[in-house]
Amino acid sequence: MCGICGIFQPERGAAGDRARRAVAAMARGLERRGPDDEGLWSDPEGRLHLGFRRLAILDLSDAGRQPMASADGRSILVFNGEIYNYLDLRRELQGRGRTFRSSGDTEVLLAALETWGLGALDRLDGMFALAWYETRERRLTLARDHAGIKPLYLADGPGGGLAFGSQYDLLSLAPWGPSGRPRLDALHLYLRLGHLPPPWGLLAGSRQLEPGGWLRVDGQGRRESGSWWRLPRRSRPDLSVDEGVEELAEVLEGTVEGQRLADVPLGVFLSGGIDSPLVAATARRQTSDQLRAYTVANPGWGQDEGPQARIFAAALGLAHREHVVTDDDVLATVEEVRGAQHEPFGDFSIVPTLMISRFSRREVTVALSGDGGDELFFGYERPVSLLRDGRDFRWPWPLRLALYGAGRYGLGRRRSDVIVFRDPGRYYFEVHSRLRAADLAQIAPGLPGPPEAFDLYRPDPYDGPESLADFSRRVELYGQLQRGLKKVDMASMHHSLEVRVPLLGRRVLDLSTRIDPVADLLAGRRKPILRRLLARHLGTTPLPERKLGFSIPLAELLRGPLAPLVEGTLLDGPLYPEGVFDRAGVEAWWREHRDGRRDHKWGLWALMGLQWWGRRMAELRPTFP
């Protein structure tokens, strides 16, 4: 796990000494992502400069250093992440006559790219963001893993130039930087969703490479881009739930085994839910030593996961460590948020994620997490609600309103609130949103809508409950999950901790699309496959019925110990970006929350996250407007 950065300008010598110094500065900014080593490389022709920071996980020797050149100098690679099936790829490449100087995955990835080109990407099981330069062809290829676990941000420059890196803020250090002017349509997306989903960037001229995406630029400035993997819009399930349980048990065993490979200490995050306990149970079966497990507990609050996590730890034989949250702990961690959030981010759950990352990093360098289970295996209430009355989407909207109203007054079957939305996409956009449209009109009147090309929540025509299940999985993977993955990446990397997510392994993800979920969702059962697998490990220990979530009581904290922070951030001084927000509207909005008349916790936190980021950028680059 590492951090990468670079600047490419197609014209010979155009990158120059200024770009080289900029990349060196970008690499220094990645130190928390990679505290163990730094590497820089410059193309002799002056077209490309690469920077790298290393968190040593595999092959701790100098043979694993990056940027890594092939033995013949034909190509150069920097990459952030891990390739879990690198030993299988290594054996296959050795069968083709390749030899290796190191024992880690970087050299294997470089050889795979040289052997198969873009076709190598579909052979990888891992998490990665990479930059691969072919010296003879003068061609730079950027690519990102299938699920978007590792980030990669881009900023366009003059003459076809391109800056890229693992952190969004550091793009401003490029000789041109992204424009300081925010895109107001992208700002709309951020305020509604609490983050910017790929491929959008807040600043003009910036963006994110999409999950499963690649981009190529050559010495003439020609660009190509595409996707090497996308979740299919329509799945073709060929497994029943019973068959899926057996197949997933086998696939998950192999996935966890591959993700346990490390030359440094490894542990697991442990919640009171289903997903991380299942990962922990699978990993525990594979080791003869006690596996260290880490939990954040919040006694006295209804969503405290501590008691259930302790039950799981005892049943599974884990060496359990528990961090108990205090008000002082929250205040101190909120201060950390400003340093950890390198892009605008509005999800308060980064606070407990920072806590558990800091807590576990005292003993381990790698942690396994349960992220992805809810999104791939339907763990939320929203797909259940969507399918429960999804067949009503066959009818025109006025008729659906009438059916909904009749049910509310006992004149027919009571229906879900889902059908009052124009279509499933508008329903999902609202449940994923941090702010409602009315809130946005109050605090930022005149702000335009989202980008015209933003189509994540555009549903396909209704074609039975199967089409709704596919739509639900797609918007969860490319919407909600992207916010969660950013949170984990920022929090864990702030403490130089590598977090791996077995439930997002390629084989697990591909298998999830082969299992028919419709019957269980119509019956109100959420992720039954994962629950049944965990029950096998627990014996007589019962499973929790209620989903808790990994968070702490934000609404009360904002009214209490964090109130001075809210007022200092939102009411003192100018608001970023200038001219967008209505000061009186923001003050009224805050008073509604402070006095308990309305709950604006998510929106307040998203707005504060934007202000902290704007101030961070002003400090990072004095010329930033």
XYZ file of C-alpha atoms in Angstrom:
625
model
C 0.000 0.000 0.000
C 1.420 3.293 -1.065
C 0.797 6.649 -2.669
C 1.566 7.535 -6.288
C 1.754 10.785 -8.252
C 3.054 12.090 -11.540
C 3.015 14.728 -14.252
C 2.998 13.912 -17.965
C 3.307 16.415 -20.808
C 3.440 14.951 -24.321
C 5.879 17.468 -25.799
C 9.531 16.534 -25.345
C 11.042 18.448 -22.435
C 7.764 20.226 -21.658
C 7.488 18.753 -18.157
C 10.819 20.330 -17.286
C 12.454 21.023 -13.967
C 9.390 22.772 -12.592
C 7.309 19.631 -13.034
C 10.047 17.499 -11.481
C 10.060 19.703 -8.380
C 6.260 19.652 -8.284
C 6.202 15.834 -8.290
C 8.763 15.771 -5.494
C 6.471 18.067 -3.478
C 3.452 15.881 -4.270
C 5.359 12.797 -3.077
C 6.236 14.512 0.206
C 2.520 15.174 0.684
C 1.879 11.433 0.434
C 4.147 10.574 3.375
C 1.344 9.292 5.616
C 0.269 6.903 2.885
C 3.811 5.596 2.614
C 6.135 6.347 5.536
C 8.731 3.656 4.752
C 10.369 4.923 1.563
C 10.223 7.506 -1.212
C 11.040 7.065 -4.888
C 11.227 9.506 -7.796
C 11.840 8.905 -11.514
C 12.184 11.294 -14.441
C 12.012 10.451 -18.115
C 15.319 11.466 -19.810
C 13.231 13.189 -22.506
C 11.490 15.294 -19.874
C 7.966 14.133 -20.707
C 7.142 12.327 -17.460
C 7.991 12.566 -13.772
C 6.778 9.920 -11.278
C 6.634 9.992 -7.492
C 6.005 7.232 -4.995
C 5.681 6.719 -1.227
C 5.907 3.190 0.152
C 4.146 1.404 2.989
C 6.089 -1.853 2.888
C 3.777 -4.887 3.078
C 5.258 -7.500 0.708
C 8.986 -7.952 0.035
C 10.306 -5.460 2.571
C 13.708 -5.389 0.842
C 14.951 -2.762 -1.594
C 13.957 -5.107 -4.428
C 10.356 -4.015 -3.894
C 11.054 -0.305 -4.312
C 9.158 1.887 -6.761
C 9.159 3.428 -9.315
C 10.163 0.046 -10.706
C 11.802 -0.356 -14.105
C 11.845 -3.574 -16.100
C 15.250 -5.193 -16.515
C 15.590 -3.909 -20.093
C 14.268 -0.433 -19.247
C 11.328 -0.993 -21.561
C 8.762 0.259 -19.062
C 8.316 1.890 -15.633
C 5.583 1.263 -13.048
C 4.241 2.921 -9.916
C 1.217 1.400 -8.257
C -0.751 1.743 -5.061
C -2.419 -1.365 -3.658
C -1.991 -5.129 -3.624
C -2.360 -7.885 -6.231
C -3.603 -10.875 -4.234
C -3.227 -13.463 -6.991
C 0.322 -12.399 -7.859
C 1.788 -15.812 -6.989
C -0.445 -17.504 -9.585
C 0.446 -14.833 -12.143
C 4.127 -15.198 -11.295
C 4.039 -18.945 -12.001
C 2.231 -18.372 -15.300
C 4.747 -15.733 -16.363
C 7.674 -17.935 -15.353
C 6.202 -20.578 -17.642
C 6.545 -18.008 -20.415
C 10.213 -17.500 -19.618
C 10.023 -14.446 -17.355
C 12.478 -14.254 -14.456
C 12.055 -12.205 -11.294
C 14.463 -10.351 -9.037
C 12.008 -9.679 -6.172
C 9.469 -11.703 -4.185
C 6.621 -9.149 -4.142
C 3.715 -8.256 -6.398
C 5.048 -5.078 -8.059
C 7.467 -6.835 -10.406
C 4.807 -9.421 -11.259
C 2.349 -6.657 -12.154
C 4.962 -4.947 -14.323
C 5.722 -8.215 -16.163
C 2.003 -8.892 -16.622
C 1.465 -5.474 -18.204
C 4.437 -5.969 -20.520
C 3.146 -9.414 -21.498
C -0.577 -8.791 -21.918
C -0.963 -5.011 -22.068
C -4.418 -3.807 -21.066
C -5.512 -7.457 -21.096
C -3.505 -7.940 -17.903
C -6.017 -5.858 -15.927
C -8.768 -8.437 -16.218
C -6.395 -11.096 -14.854
C -5.844 -9.180 -11.594
C -7.536 -9.919 -8.306
C -6.627 -7.013 -6.101
C -7.018 -3.352 -5.282
C -4.886 -0.916 -7.223
C -4.307 2.414 -8.887
C -1.383 2.290 -11.302
C 0.656 4.351 -13.723
C 2.599 2.373 -16.352
C 4.906 4.084 -18.837
C 6.242 2.403 -21.992
C 9.448 4.221 -22.847
C 9.740 3.243 -26.516
C 6.130 4.029 -27.301
C 6.206 7.139 -25.042
C 2.810 6.002 -23.774
C 1.383 6.409 -20.274
C -1.406 4.109 -19.046
C -3.409 4.797 -15.873
C -5.814 2.216 -14.465
C -7.907 1.548 -11.380
C -9.254 -1.603 -9.745
C -12.667 -3.074 -10.499
C -14.487 -1.761 -7.412
C -12.748 1.581 -6.879
C -11.036 0.521 -3.654
C -7.924 2.602 -4.382
C -8.329 6.219 -5.588
C -6.791 7.938 -8.606
C -7.366 11.647 -9.299
C -6.554 13.526 -12.514
C -6.058 17.161 -13.537
C -5.728 18.289 -17.152
C -2.956 20.668 -18.162
C -2.024 22.661 -21.257
C -0.912 20.889 -24.412
C -2.512 17.610 -23.371
C -0.684 17.556 -20.048
C -1.920 15.441 -17.171
C -1.255 15.406 -13.431
C -2.376 12.412 -11.377
C -2.136 11.141 -7.844
C -3.584 9.248 -4.904
C -4.797 12.457 -3.248
C -7.006 15.105 -4.798
C -5.529 18.080 -2.971
C -2.000 17.439 -4.249
C -3.067 17.973 -7.868
C -2.949 21.688 -7.088
C 0.855 21.418 -6.840
C 1.178 20.692 -10.561
C 2.708 23.596 -12.522
C -0.765 24.484 -13.818
C -2.867 22.927 -11.048
C -6.579 22.324 -11.553
C -8.525 25.544 -11.924
C -9.339 27.135 -8.582
C -12.856 27.680 -9.916
C -15.336 25.105 -8.558
C -17.861 23.566 -10.875
C -21.219 24.520 -9.403
C -22.951 21.473 -10.866
C -20.346 19.262 -9.173
C -20.827 21.246 -5.960
C -24.521 20.349 -6.147
C -23.569 16.681 -6.299
C -21.235 17.007 -3.331
C -23.770 18.782 -1.121
C -26.497 16.275 -1.923
C -24.424 13.088 -1.655
C -21.710 14.064 0.866
C -18.958 13.175 -1.608
C -18.233 13.357 -5.321
C -18.846 10.031 -7.042
C -16.452 9.122 -9.865
C -15.704 10.527 -12.381
C -16.518 13.969 -11.022
C -14.111 16.455 -9.453
C -15.107 19.666 -7.699
C -12.619 21.908 -9.495
C -12.768 22.626 -13.217
C -10.287 20.504 -15.129
C -10.150 17.762 -12.500
C -11.802 14.366 -12.228
C -11.471 10.828 -10.872
C -10.675 7.737 -12.885
C -13.726 5.502 -12.574
C -13.666 2.060 -10.948
C -12.571 -0.475 -13.535
C -11.414 2.346 -15.806
C -8.244 3.039 -17.800
C -6.779 6.036 -19.599
C -3.935 6.185 -22.123
C -2.054 9.220 -23.420
C 0.887 9.132 -25.843
C 3.685 11.419 -26.936
C 1.433 13.165 -29.460
C -1.168 13.941 -26.811
C -3.665 11.413 -28.179
C -5.930 9.950 -25.507
C -7.894 6.759 -25.271
C -10.041 5.636 -22.361
C -12.380 2.841 -21.485
C -13.437 0.314 -18.886
C -11.804 -3.058 -18.414
C -14.564 -4.119 -15.967
C -18.062 -2.885 -15.216
C -20.874 -4.394 -13.209
C -23.346 -5.766 -15.776
C -26.569 -3.785 -16.036
C -28.524 -7.044 -16.073
C -27.303 -10.064 -14.198
C -28.023 -13.614 -15.349
C -28.416 -15.491 -12.069
C -27.877 -19.231 -12.385
C -27.570 -20.135 -8.687
C -30.210 -20.533 -6.012
C -29.522 -19.191 -2.543
C -28.706 -22.720 -1.318
C -26.218 -23.211 -4.143
C -24.839 -19.726 -3.601
C -24.084 -20.428 0.049
C -21.889 -23.389 -0.841
C -20.087 -21.650 -3.666
C -19.516 -18.468 -1.687
C -18.118 -20.460 1.227
C -15.444 -21.850 -1.078
C -14.746 -18.549 -2.871
C -14.521 -16.571 0.370
C -12.064 -19.067 1.852
C -9.740 -18.587 -1.108
C -10.198 -14.820 -1.157
C -9.421 -14.358 2.531
C -6.438 -16.677 2.251
C -5.029 -14.550 -0.572
C -5.667 -11.314 1.285
C -3.953 -12.584 4.427
C -0.606 -12.637 2.591
C 1.659 -10.038 4.223
C 5.188 -9.749 5.577
C 3.930 -7.526 8.422
C 1.400 -8.049 11.288
C -2.257 -8.407 10.238
C -5.551 -8.069 12.138
C -9.282 -7.597 11.477
C -11.900 -4.948 12.130
C -14.789 -6.434 14.127
C -18.279 -4.912 14.272
C -21.497 -6.149 15.811
C -23.022 -6.914 12.416
C -22.566 -9.701 9.868
C -19.891 -8.763 7.332
C -16.709 -8.132 9.318
C -17.450 -11.019 11.738
C -17.755 -13.316 8.698
C -14.402 -12.111 7.359
C -12.880 -12.500 10.841
C -14.306 -15.995 11.248
C -12.948 -17.087 7.871
C -9.510 -15.668 8.633
C -9.483 -17.234 12.103
C -10.056 -20.709 10.644
C -6.938 -20.276 8.533
C -4.470 -19.370 11.264
C -3.085 -21.318 14.185
C -2.338 -18.135 16.123
C -4.901 -15.929 17.794
C -6.112 -13.328 15.322
C -6.252 -9.778 16.665
C -9.620 -8.066 16.223
C -10.404 -4.371 16.784
C -13.708 -2.722 17.740
C -14.869 0.824 18.507
C -17.424 0.774 21.342
C -19.695 3.615 22.411
C -21.393 2.628 25.724
C -24.718 4.232 26.505
C -25.755 4.762 22.912
C -28.311 2.637 21.099
C -25.923 1.844 18.260
C -23.064 0.626 20.447
C -21.490 -2.349 18.693
C -19.228 -3.269 21.593
C -21.397 -5.887 23.371
C -22.196 -7.879 20.222
C -18.588 -7.673 19.004
C -17.417 -9.093 22.336
C -19.831 -12.020 21.908
C -18.481 -12.695 18.427
C -14.862 -12.442 19.572
C -15.433 -14.989 22.340
C -17.298 -17.410 20.046
C -14.629 -17.198 17.327
C -11.590 -17.296 19.593
C -10.279 -13.864 18.578
C -7.784 -11.769 20.519
C -10.183 -8.878 20.980
C -9.169 -5.251 21.463
C -11.844 -2.635 22.190
C -11.540 1.140 22.031
C -14.179 2.933 24.131
C -15.181 6.327 22.748
C -15.302 9.410 25.000
C -16.350 12.993 24.236
C -12.724 14.092 24.455
C -11.794 11.339 22.014
C -14.400 12.578 19.535
C -13.182 16.174 19.791
C -9.569 15.134 19.238
C -10.486 12.922 16.282
C -12.551 15.655 14.630
C -9.369 17.696 14.552
C -7.751 14.797 12.680
C -10.495 14.880 10.063
C -9.182 18.121 8.606
C -5.827 16.524 7.885
C -7.237 13.241 6.613
C -9.815 14.557 4.109
C -7.830 15.432 0.995
C -11.001 15.973 -1.017
C -14.365 17.446 0.011
C -16.044 14.768 2.125
C -19.214 14.870 4.180
C -19.594 11.533 5.980
C -19.178 11.735 9.750
C -18.436 8.021 10.006
C -14.878 8.900 9.062
C -14.505 9.810 12.763
C -14.925 6.261 14.165
C -12.966 4.956 11.169
C -10.067 7.213 12.119
C -10.369 5.957 15.697
C -10.205 2.287 14.789
C -7.389 2.907 12.307
C -5.310 4.715 14.921
C -6.126 2.098 17.556
C -5.288 -0.953 15.426
C -2.149 0.599 13.891
C -0.443 0.309 17.281
C -0.160 -3.438 16.684
C -0.753 -4.215 12.999
C 0.037 -2.762 9.583
C -2.753 -4.560 7.677
C -6.414 -4.985 8.654
C -9.210 -6.943 6.971
C -12.591 -5.200 6.802
C -16.150 -6.237 5.917
C -16.911 -3.388 3.513
C -18.977 -4.334 0.471
C -21.235 -6.985 1.990
C -24.276 -4.721 2.285
C -23.939 -3.402 -1.254
C -23.351 -6.708 -3.055
C -25.651 -8.927 -0.996
C -28.517 -6.502 -0.262
C -27.975 -5.683 3.389
C -29.901 -2.402 3.476
C -33.614 -1.827 3.901
C -33.895 0.228 0.704
C -33.747 -2.648 -1.846
C -36.302 -4.520 0.257
C -38.605 -1.478 0.173
C -37.971 -0.999 -3.534
C -38.900 -4.547 -4.465
C -41.800 -4.807 -2.028
C -43.909 -2.459 -4.148
C -41.701 -2.237 -7.223
C -44.340 -3.725 -9.479
C -46.351 -0.524 -8.976
C -43.773 1.305 -11.103
C -45.655 -0.150 -14.062
C -48.361 2.444 -13.394
C -48.300 6.192 -14.083
C -47.147 8.387 -11.211
C -50.602 9.931 -10.438
C -52.104 6.463 -10.094
C -49.263 5.434 -7.766
C -49.948 8.475 -5.598
C -53.594 7.474 -5.413
C -52.718 3.880 -4.463
C -50.312 5.135 -1.800
C -52.886 7.530 -0.344
C -55.605 4.874 -0.340
C -53.360 2.533 1.606
C -52.594 5.226 4.178
C -56.321 5.646 4.837
C -57.044 1.929 5.054
C -58.775 1.771 1.668
C -56.393 -0.825 0.273
C -53.059 -2.479 0.845
C -50.575 -0.188 2.596
C -47.695 0.553 0.245
C -44.106 1.646 0.703
C -43.121 5.323 0.471
C -40.949 4.291 -2.492
C -43.785 4.591 -5.013
C -44.391 8.298 -4.342
C -41.131 9.022 -6.194
C -41.242 9.526 -9.934
C -38.979 6.529 -10.547
C -36.597 4.220 -8.635
C -33.653 6.480 -9.466
C -35.156 9.491 -7.716
C -35.943 7.307 -4.731
C -32.348 6.112 -4.472
C -30.895 9.573 -5.026
C -32.931 10.854 -2.086
C -32.033 8.024 0.302
C -28.335 8.410 -0.576
C -28.482 12.191 -0.110
C -27.049 14.139 2.822
C -29.212 17.211 2.099
C -32.741 17.439 0.802
C -33.554 19.696 -2.120
C -35.409 22.063 0.239
C -32.328 22.374 2.460
C -30.175 23.198 -0.547
C -32.628 25.892 -1.624
C -32.434 27.395 1.867
C -28.653 27.581 2.190
C -27.559 27.911 -1.465
C -30.394 29.479 -3.477
C -29.631 29.609 -7.152
C -27.197 26.709 -7.159
C -27.662 24.813 -10.454
C -28.538 21.153 -10.611
C -26.124 18.226 -11.019
C -24.123 17.732 -14.237
C -26.245 16.852 -17.248
C -24.084 13.782 -17.877
C -24.637 12.461 -14.337
C -26.674 9.314 -14.967
C -25.846 7.012 -12.048
C -29.431 7.094 -10.765
C -31.089 6.790 -14.163
C -32.982 3.470 -14.037
C -33.711 1.121 -16.880
C -37.388 0.613 -17.770
C -39.196 -1.590 -15.261
C -38.889 -5.214 -16.335
C -39.943 -7.159 -13.278
C -38.366 -7.287 -9.818
C -35.109 -8.610 -11.267
C -34.511 -5.288 -13.012
C -34.983 -3.446 -9.705
C -32.548 -5.765 -7.911
C -29.909 -5.159 -10.586
C -30.483 -1.408 -10.431
C -30.197 -1.458 -6.640
C -26.879 -3.320 -6.690
C -25.503 -0.974 -9.350
C -26.325 2.289 -7.548
C -25.069 0.886 -4.245
C -21.749 -0.192 -5.794
C -21.103 2.982 -7.776
C -22.838 5.334 -5.343
C -23.006 4.586 -1.628
C -20.041 2.195 -1.629
C -17.733 4.752 -3.260
C -18.334 7.115 -0.356
C -17.562 4.321 2.104
C -14.387 3.267 0.291
C -13.117 6.848 0.237
C -13.746 7.109 3.954
C -11.801 3.935 4.717
C -8.949 4.895 2.385
C -8.565 8.393 3.841
C -8.853 7.313 7.486
C -6.610 4.262 7.235
C -3.944 5.949 5.120
C -3.855 8.878 7.545
C -2.498 6.328 10.039
C -0.404 4.363 7.508
C -2.664 1.313 7.823
C -3.530 -0.920 4.879
C -7.178 -2.030 4.889
C -8.176 -4.947 2.663
C -11.773 -5.796 1.750
C -12.276 -9.512 0.947
C -16.001 -9.115 0.231
C -15.042 -6.947 -2.748
C -12.641 -9.509 -4.188
C -13.133 -10.142 -7.896
C -14.396 -13.694 -7.458
C -16.781 -12.661 -4.670
C -18.156 -9.755 -6.679
C -18.617 -11.837 -9.813
C -20.326 -14.570 -7.804
C -22.747 -12.091 -6.215
C -24.262 -11.405 -9.644
C -24.939 -15.121 -10.197
C -27.182 -15.576 -7.126
C -30.878 -14.751 -7.488
C -31.851 -12.393 -4.605
C -35.434 -11.650 -5.585
C -37.328 -14.224 -3.500
C -35.488 -13.245 -0.328
C -35.896 -9.514 -0.917
C -39.627 -9.925 -1.572
C -39.843 -11.826 1.723
C -37.974 -9.033 3.520
C -34.800 -11.075 4.111
C -31.529 -9.160 3.758
C -28.210 -10.828 2.812
C -29.360 -14.319 3.853
C -26.268 -15.941 2.285
C -23.819 -14.022 4.473
C -25.955 -14.654 7.553
C -26.050 -18.393 6.884
C -22.300 -18.529 6.342
C -21.597 -16.679 9.581
C -23.981 -18.960 11.489
C -21.842 -21.950 10.456
C -18.876 -20.416 12.267
C -20.806 -19.381 15.390
C -22.506 -22.639 16.339
C -25.152 -21.853 18.943
C -24.252 -18.151 19.207
C -27.244 -16.205 17.800
C -26.926 -13.623 15.029
C -28.014 -10.016 15.604
C -31.377 -9.138 14.097
C -30.885 -5.365 13.935
C -28.346 -3.586 11.718
C -26.437 -1.075 13.836
C -23.995 0.658 11.510
C -20.525 1.915 12.259
C -21.110 5.404 13.674
C -21.566 7.603 16.764
C -24.409 10.013 17.800
C -23.696 12.947 15.510
C -26.899 14.977 16.007
C -26.388 15.192 19.784
C -22.668 15.916 19.442
C -23.321 18.832 17.088
C -25.754 20.362 19.586
C -23.342 19.705 22.461
C -19.554 19.538 22.506
C -19.159 20.192 18.769
C -21.437 23.271 18.689
C -18.507 25.738 18.967
C -16.843 23.978 16.030
C -20.003 24.307 13.921
C -20.347 28.000 14.664
C -16.654 28.711 14.179
C -16.669 26.914 10.828
C -19.955 28.123 9.359
C -20.743 31.447 11.022
C -17.333 33.118 11.372
C -15.627 34.367 8.243
C -16.402 33.767 4.559
C -17.889 30.550 3.270
C -16.248 28.640 0.426
C -16.912 28.984 -2.435
C -17.554 32.713 -2.355
C -20.941 33.882 -3.529
C -22.712 30.517 -3.346
C -24.142 30.298 0.166
C -26.719 32.534 1.818
C -25.367 33.491 5.247
C -28.804 34.093 6.773
C -30.060 30.769 5.411
C -27.096 28.892 6.869
C -27.577 30.565 10.278
C -31.302 29.738 10.317
C -30.521 26.193 9.264
C -28.058 25.780 12.123
C -30.510 27.235 14.680
C -33.159 24.733 13.588
C -30.760 21.910 14.383
C -29.301 23.450 17.555
C -32.783 24.023 19.022
C -33.946 20.503 18.185
C -36.620 21.598 15.704
C -35.037 19.796 12.738
C -32.256 17.281 12.265
C -29.669 18.659 9.835
C -26.715 16.621 11.087
C -25.669 15.171 7.741
C -25.986 18.424 5.868
C -24.139 20.409 8.523
C -21.271 17.962 8.503
C -21.087 17.980 4.692
C -21.005 21.777 4.655
C -18.286 21.859 7.315
C -16.269 19.290 5.372
C -16.398 21.581 2.338
C -15.166 24.561 4.373
C -12.285 22.591 5.887
C -11.218 21.420 2.469
C -11.328 24.921 1.002
C -9.135 26.208 3.834
C -6.778 23.244 3.445
C -6.313 24.098 -0.214
C -5.663 27.750 0.598
C -2.921 26.666 2.994
C -1.472 24.109 0.595
C -1.175 26.474 -2.349
C -1.102 30.204 -1.524
C -2.283 31.073 -5.052
C -5.414 28.933 -4.672
C -8.388 31.373 -4.921
